[in-house]
PDB file of C-alpha atoms in Angstrom:
ATOM      1  CA  UNK A 294       1.092 -77.990 -40.689  1.00 87.00           C
ATOM      2  CA  UNK A 295      -1.394 -78.707 -38.034  1.00 93.00           C
ATOM      3  CA  UNK A 296      -3.773 -81.483 -38.577  1.00 95.00           C
ATOM      4  CA  UNK A 297      -7.183 -79.793 -38.346  1.00 96.00           C
ATOM      5  CA  UNK A 298     -10.630 -81.423 -37.395  1.00 96.00           C
ATOM      6  CA  UNK A 299     -13.277 -79.654 -39.359  1.00 96.00           C
ATOM      7  CA  UNK A 300     -16.822 -79.809 -37.218  1.00 97.00           C
ATOM      8  CA  UNK A 301     -20.179 -78.105 -38.177  1.00 96.00           C
ATOM      9  CA  UNK A 302     -23.335 -78.324 -39.375  1.00 95.00           C
ATOM     10  CA  UNK A 303     -24.474 -79.722 -42.914  1.00 94.00           C
ATOM     11  CA  UNK A 304     -23.535 -77.178 -45.518  1.00 92.00           C
ATOM     12  CA  UNK A 305     -21.508 -74.623 -43.262  1.00 93.00           C
ATOM     13  CA  UNK A 306     -18.308 -75.125 -45.442  1.00 92.00           C
ATOM     14  CA  UNK A 307     -16.236 -77.503 -43.958  1.00 91.00           C
ATOM     15  CA  UNK A 308     -15.386 -79.454 -47.264  1.00 90.00           C
ATOM     16  CA  UNK A 309     -15.008 -76.234 -48.874  1.00 90.00           C
ATOM     17  CA  UNK A 310     -12.640 -75.007 -46.626  1.00 91.00           C
ATOM     18  CA  UNK A 311     -10.550 -77.937 -46.869  1.00 89.00           C
ATOM     19  CA  UNK A 312     -10.678 -77.502 -50.678  1.00 87.00           C
ATOM     20  CA  UNK A 313      -9.368 -74.133 -50.460  1.00 85.00           C
ATOM     21  CA  UNK A 314      -6.556 -74.852 -48.059  1.00 87.00           C
ATOM     22  CA  UNK A 315      -5.157 -77.650 -50.004  1.00 84.00           C
ATOM     23  CA  UNK A 316      -5.512 -75.734 -53.213  1.00 80.00           C
ATOM     24  CA  UNK A 317      -8.194 -78.042 -54.768  1.00 78.00           C
ATOM     25  CA  UNK A 318     -11.187 -76.970 -57.168  1.00 80.00           C
ATOM     26  CA  UNK A 319     -14.064 -75.958 -54.860  1.00 71.00           C
ATOM     27  CA  UNK A 320     -17.151 -78.017 -55.817  1.00 73.00           C
ATOM     28  CA  UNK A 321     -19.831 -79.020 -53.750  1.00 72.00           C
ATOM     29  CA  UNK A 322     -19.375 -82.640 -52.236  1.00 72.00           C
ATOM     30  CA  UNK A 323     -21.494 -84.026 -49.454  1.00 73.00           C
ATOM     31  CA  UNK A 324     -19.441 -85.537 -46.745  1.00 72.00           C
ATOM     32  CA  UNK A 325     -21.165 -88.879 -46.174  1.00 70.00           C
ATOM     33  CA  UNK A 326     -18.592 -90.250 -43.331  1.00 75.00           C
ATOM     34  CA  UNK A 327     -15.422 -89.124 -41.545  1.00 81.00           C
ATOM     35  CA  UNK A 328     -12.756 -88.453 -44.428  1.00 83.00           C
ATOM     36  CA  UNK A 329      -9.070 -88.021 -44.017  1.00 86.00           C
ATOM     37  CA  UNK A 330      -7.226 -85.584 -46.364  1.00 83.00           C
ATOM     38  CA  UNK A 331      -3.743 -84.843 -45.803  1.00 87.00           C
ATOM     39  CA  UNK A 332      -3.947 -82.401 -42.804  1.00 92.00           C
ATOM     40  CA  UNK A 333      -7.791 -82.039 -42.716  1.00 94.00           C
ATOM     41  CA  UNK A 334     -10.278 -84.500 -40.999  1.00 94.00           C
ATOM     42  CA  UNK A 335     -13.669 -83.635 -42.597  1.00 92.00           C
ATOM     43  CA  UNK A 336     -16.587 -84.932 -40.866  1.00 92.00           C
ATOM     44  CA  UNK A 337     -20.189 -84.918 -41.954  1.00 91.00           C
ATOM     45  CA  UNK A 338     -22.343 -82.090 -40.505  1.00 89.00           C
ATOM     46  CA  UNK A 339     -24.930 -84.810 -39.163  1.00 91.00           C
ATOM     47  CA  UNK A 340     -22.174 -85.700 -36.668  1.00 89.00           C
ATOM     48  CA  UNK A 341     -22.544 -82.199 -34.973  1.00 90.00           C
ATOM     49  CA  UNK A 342     -26.241 -81.890 -35.327  1.00 91.00           C
ATOM     50  CA  UNK A 343     -27.150 -85.036 -33.630  1.00 90.00           C
ATOM     51  CA  UNK A 344     -25.933 -85.358 -29.775  1.00 89.00           C
ATOM     52  CA  UNK A 345     -26.148 -89.150 -30.038  1.00 90.00           C
ATOM     53  CA  UNK A 346     -22.964 -88.971 -32.759  1.00 89.00           C
ATOM     54  CA  UNK A 347     -20.888 -86.574 -30.451  1.00 90.00           C
ATOM     55  CA  UNK A 348     -19.007 -89.788 -29.248  1.00 89.00           C
ATOM     56  CA  UNK A 349     -17.692 -90.546 -32.908  1.00 89.00           C
ATOM     57  CA  UNK A 350     -16.601 -86.589 -32.950  1.00 91.00           C
ATOM     58  CA  UNK A 351     -14.626 -86.927 -29.887  1.00 92.00           C
ATOM     59  CA  UNK A 352     -12.877 -90.150 -30.590  1.00 91.00           C
ATOM     60  CA  UNK A 353     -11.904 -89.169 -34.197  1.00 91.00           C
ATOM     61  CA  UNK A 354     -10.735 -85.604 -32.979  1.00 93.00           C
ATOM     62  CA  UNK A 355      -7.743 -87.523 -31.009  1.00 91.00           C
ATOM     63  CA  UNK A 356      -5.979 -87.808 -34.369  1.00 90.00           C
ATOM     64  CA  UNK A 357      -5.719 -83.938 -34.835  1.00 95.00           C
ATOM     65  CA  UNK A 358      -3.843 -81.316 -33.318  1.00 95.00           C
ATOM     66  CA  UNK A 359      -6.813 -78.757 -33.458  1.00 96.00           C
ATOM     67  CA  UNK A 360     -10.204 -78.521 -33.534  1.00 97.00           C
ATOM     68  CA  UNK A 361     -12.073 -75.990 -36.248  1.00 97.00           C
ATOM     69  CA  UNK A 362     -15.887 -75.276 -35.212  1.00 98.00           C
ATOM     70  CA  UNK A 363     -17.320 -73.766 -38.286  1.00 97.00           C
ATOM     71  CA  UNK A 364     -20.376 -71.752 -38.149  1.00 97.00           C
ATOM     72  CA  UNK A 365     -22.089 -70.480 -41.376  1.00 96.00           C
ATOM     73  CA  UNK A 366     -22.980 -66.763 -40.956  1.00 96.00           C
ATOM     74  CA  UNK A 367     -26.061 -67.458 -43.138  1.00 93.00           C
ATOM     75  CA  UNK A 368     -27.157 -69.925 -40.584  1.00 93.00           C
ATOM     76  CA  UNK A 369     -28.736 -68.870 -37.422  1.00 93.00           C
ATOM     77  CA  UNK A 370     -29.709 -72.262 -35.697  1.00 91.00           C
ATOM     78  CA  UNK A 371     -27.602 -72.597 -32.624  1.00 91.00           C
ATOM     79  CA  UNK A 372     -25.478 -75.370 -34.003  1.00 93.00           C
ATOM     80  CA  UNK A 373     -23.190 -76.120 -31.339  1.00 95.00           C
ATOM     81  CA  UNK A 374     -24.369 -76.332 -27.586  1.00 93.00           C
ATOM     82  CA  UNK A 375     -22.953 -74.149 -24.975  1.00 95.00           C
ATOM     83  CA  UNK A 376     -19.526 -75.699 -23.839  1.00 95.00           C
ATOM     84  CA  UNK A 377     -19.452 -77.930 -26.978  1.00 96.00           C
ATOM     85  CA  UNK A 378     -15.711 -77.475 -27.025  1.00 96.00           C
ATOM     86  CA  UNK A 379     -15.496 -79.802 -23.743  1.00 95.00           C
ATOM     87  CA  UNK A 380     -15.814 -82.918 -25.665  1.00 94.00           C
ATOM     88  CA  UNK A 381     -12.201 -82.472 -26.897  1.00 96.00           C
ATOM     89  CA  UNK A 382      -8.811 -82.241 -25.436  1.00 94.00           C
ATOM     90  CA  UNK A 383      -7.312 -80.199 -28.248  1.00 95.00           C
ATOM     91  CA  UNK A 384      -7.003 -76.673 -28.746  1.00 95.00           C
ATOM     92  CA  UNK A 385     -10.385 -75.066 -30.493  1.00 96.00           C
ATOM     93  CA  UNK A 386     -10.782 -72.368 -32.912  1.00 97.00           C
ATOM     94  CA  UNK A 387     -14.154 -71.025 -34.646  1.00 98.00           C
ATOM     95  CA  UNK A 388     -14.580 -70.141 -38.056  1.00 97.00           C
ATOM     96  CA  UNK A 389     -17.273 -68.183 -39.462  1.00 97.00           C
ATOM     97  CA  UNK A 390     -17.879 -68.950 -43.058  1.00 95.00           C
ATOM     98  CA  UNK A 391     -19.855 -67.410 -45.787  1.00 94.00           C
ATOM     99  CA  UNK A 392     -19.262 -63.863 -44.628  1.00 93.00           C
ATOM    100  CA  UNK A 393     -19.883 -62.645 -48.205  1.00 91.00           C
ATOM    101  CA  UNK A 394     -23.641 -63.620 -47.599  1.00 91.00           C
ATOM    102  CA  UNK A 395     -23.665 -61.737 -44.023  1.00 92.00           C
ATOM    103  CA  UNK A 396     -24.526 -58.603 -42.536  1.00 94.00           C
ATOM    104  CA  UNK A 397     -22.888 -57.282 -39.653  1.00 94.00           C
ATOM    105  CA  UNK A 398     -25.691 -58.879 -37.203  1.00 96.00           C
ATOM    106  CA  UNK A 399     -25.268 -62.092 -38.627  1.00 96.00           C
ATOM    107  CA  UNK A 400     -21.487 -61.918 -37.924  1.00 95.00           C
ATOM    108  CA  UNK A 401     -22.126 -61.095 -34.256  1.00 96.00           C
ATOM    109  CA  UNK A 402     -24.366 -63.850 -33.873  1.00 97.00           C
ATOM    110  CA  UNK A 403     -21.998 -66.493 -34.944  1.00 97.00           C
ATOM    111  CA  UNK A 404     -19.384 -65.115 -33.146  1.00 97.00           C
ATOM    112  CA  UNK A 405     -21.639 -65.480 -30.046  1.00 97.00           C
ATOM    113  CA  UNK A 406     -22.557 -69.058 -30.976  1.00 97.00           C
ATOM    114  CA  UNK A 407     -18.939 -69.947 -31.292  1.00 98.00           C
ATOM    115  CA  UNK A 408     -17.792 -68.119 -28.006  1.00 97.00           C
ATOM    116  CA  UNK A 409     -20.517 -69.719 -26.099  1.00 97.00           C
ATOM    117  CA  UNK A 410     -19.456 -73.158 -27.653  1.00 97.00           C
ATOM    118  CA  UNK A 411     -15.734 -72.526 -26.516  1.00 97.00           C
ATOM    119  CA  UNK A 412     -13.780 -70.936 -29.363  1.00 96.00           C
ATOM    120  CA  UNK A 413     -11.346 -68.505 -28.114  1.00 88.00           C
ATOM    121  CA  UNK A 414     -10.048 -67.295 -31.741  1.00 95.00           C
ATOM    122  CA  UNK A 415     -12.264 -66.569 -34.195  1.00 97.00           C
ATOM    123  CA  UNK A 416     -11.657 -66.262 -37.937  1.00 96.00           C
ATOM    124  CA  UNK A 417     -14.121 -64.756 -40.520  1.00 95.00           C
ATOM    125  CA  UNK A 418     -13.864 -66.443 -43.842  1.00 92.00           C
ATOM    126  CA  UNK A 419     -15.218 -66.515 -47.548  1.00 88.00           C
ATOM    127  CA  UNK A 420     -13.797 -69.080 -50.139  1.00 78.00           C
ATOM    128  CA  UNK A 421     -15.688 -66.990 -53.098  1.00 78.00           C
ATOM    129  CA  UNK A 422     -14.575 -63.629 -51.961  1.00 75.00           C
ATOM    130  CA  UNK A 423     -10.759 -64.055 -51.097  1.00 71.00           C
ATOM    131  CA  UNK A 424      -9.681 -60.483 -51.395  1.00 75.00           C
ATOM    132  CA  UNK A 425     -12.274 -58.939 -49.253  1.00 75.00           C
ATOM    133  CA  UNK A 426     -10.485 -56.908 -46.435  1.00 76.00           C
ATOM    134  CA  UNK A 427     -12.928 -58.505 -43.846  1.00 81.00           C
ATOM    135  CA  UNK A 428     -11.834 -62.192 -45.043  1.00 85.00           C
ATOM    136  CA  UNK A 429      -9.169 -63.582 -42.724  1.00 90.00           C
ATOM    137  CA  UNK A 430      -8.506 -66.978 -44.456  1.00 86.00           C
ATOM    138  CA  UNK A 431      -5.110 -65.942 -45.260  1.00 87.00           C
ATOM    139  CA  UNK A 432      -4.651 -65.330 -41.428  1.00 91.00           C
ATOM    140  CA  UNK A 433      -5.999 -68.843 -40.937  1.00 92.00           C
ATOM    141  CA  UNK A 434      -3.755 -70.603 -43.217  1.00 90.00           C
ATOM    142  CA  UNK A 435      -0.630 -69.182 -41.663  1.00 92.00           C
ATOM    143  CA  UNK A 436      -2.195 -70.419 -38.069  1.00 93.00           C
ATOM    144  CA  UNK A 437      -2.494 -73.861 -39.651  1.00 92.00           C
ATOM    145  CA  UNK A 438       0.937 -73.776 -41.195  1.00 90.00           C
ATOM    146  CA  UNK A 439       2.574 -72.814 -37.753  1.00 84.00           C
ATOM    147  CA  UNK A 440       3.647 -76.184 -36.475  1.00 71.00           C
ATOM    148  CA  UNK A 441       3.637 -74.932 -32.861  1.00 67.00           C
ATOM    149  CA  UNK A 442       0.241 -76.126 -31.244  1.00 61.00           C
ATOM    150  CA  UNK A 443      -1.104 -73.393 -28.839  1.00 58.00           C
ATOM    151  CA  UNK A 444      -3.674 -74.592 -26.261  1.00 52.00           C
TER     152      UNK A 444
END
């Protein structure tokens, strides 16, 4: 399994995604520091929201195989700056979380934000509605379980 570095705003679903992928009980847990869990590196949302902390993200990401930028479909702030992915030397994917709470316009806005930030592939996920036809959480799991790292 690829080691994934999770980055995104406070409350976007980084820890929930980690919990789901590791088949843990899903419960809210505010991440206070960089935490290593098996094949996941979970980061505090403040590291993304405050540019002065970008260097901490850049250095810590070196321990991973892939960067996952997570944008909540319910968050209409420009969380990632254009070209944000240039901080990293690893492949970048985008994840739009909380699609069960979103309209089509919300999802398009999130896709645009992730593309501007540098994500090529984008997965739409919900940890609460895993059977939705729009939910790509299973495809994301397949991608992460494929040991081949694509640039």
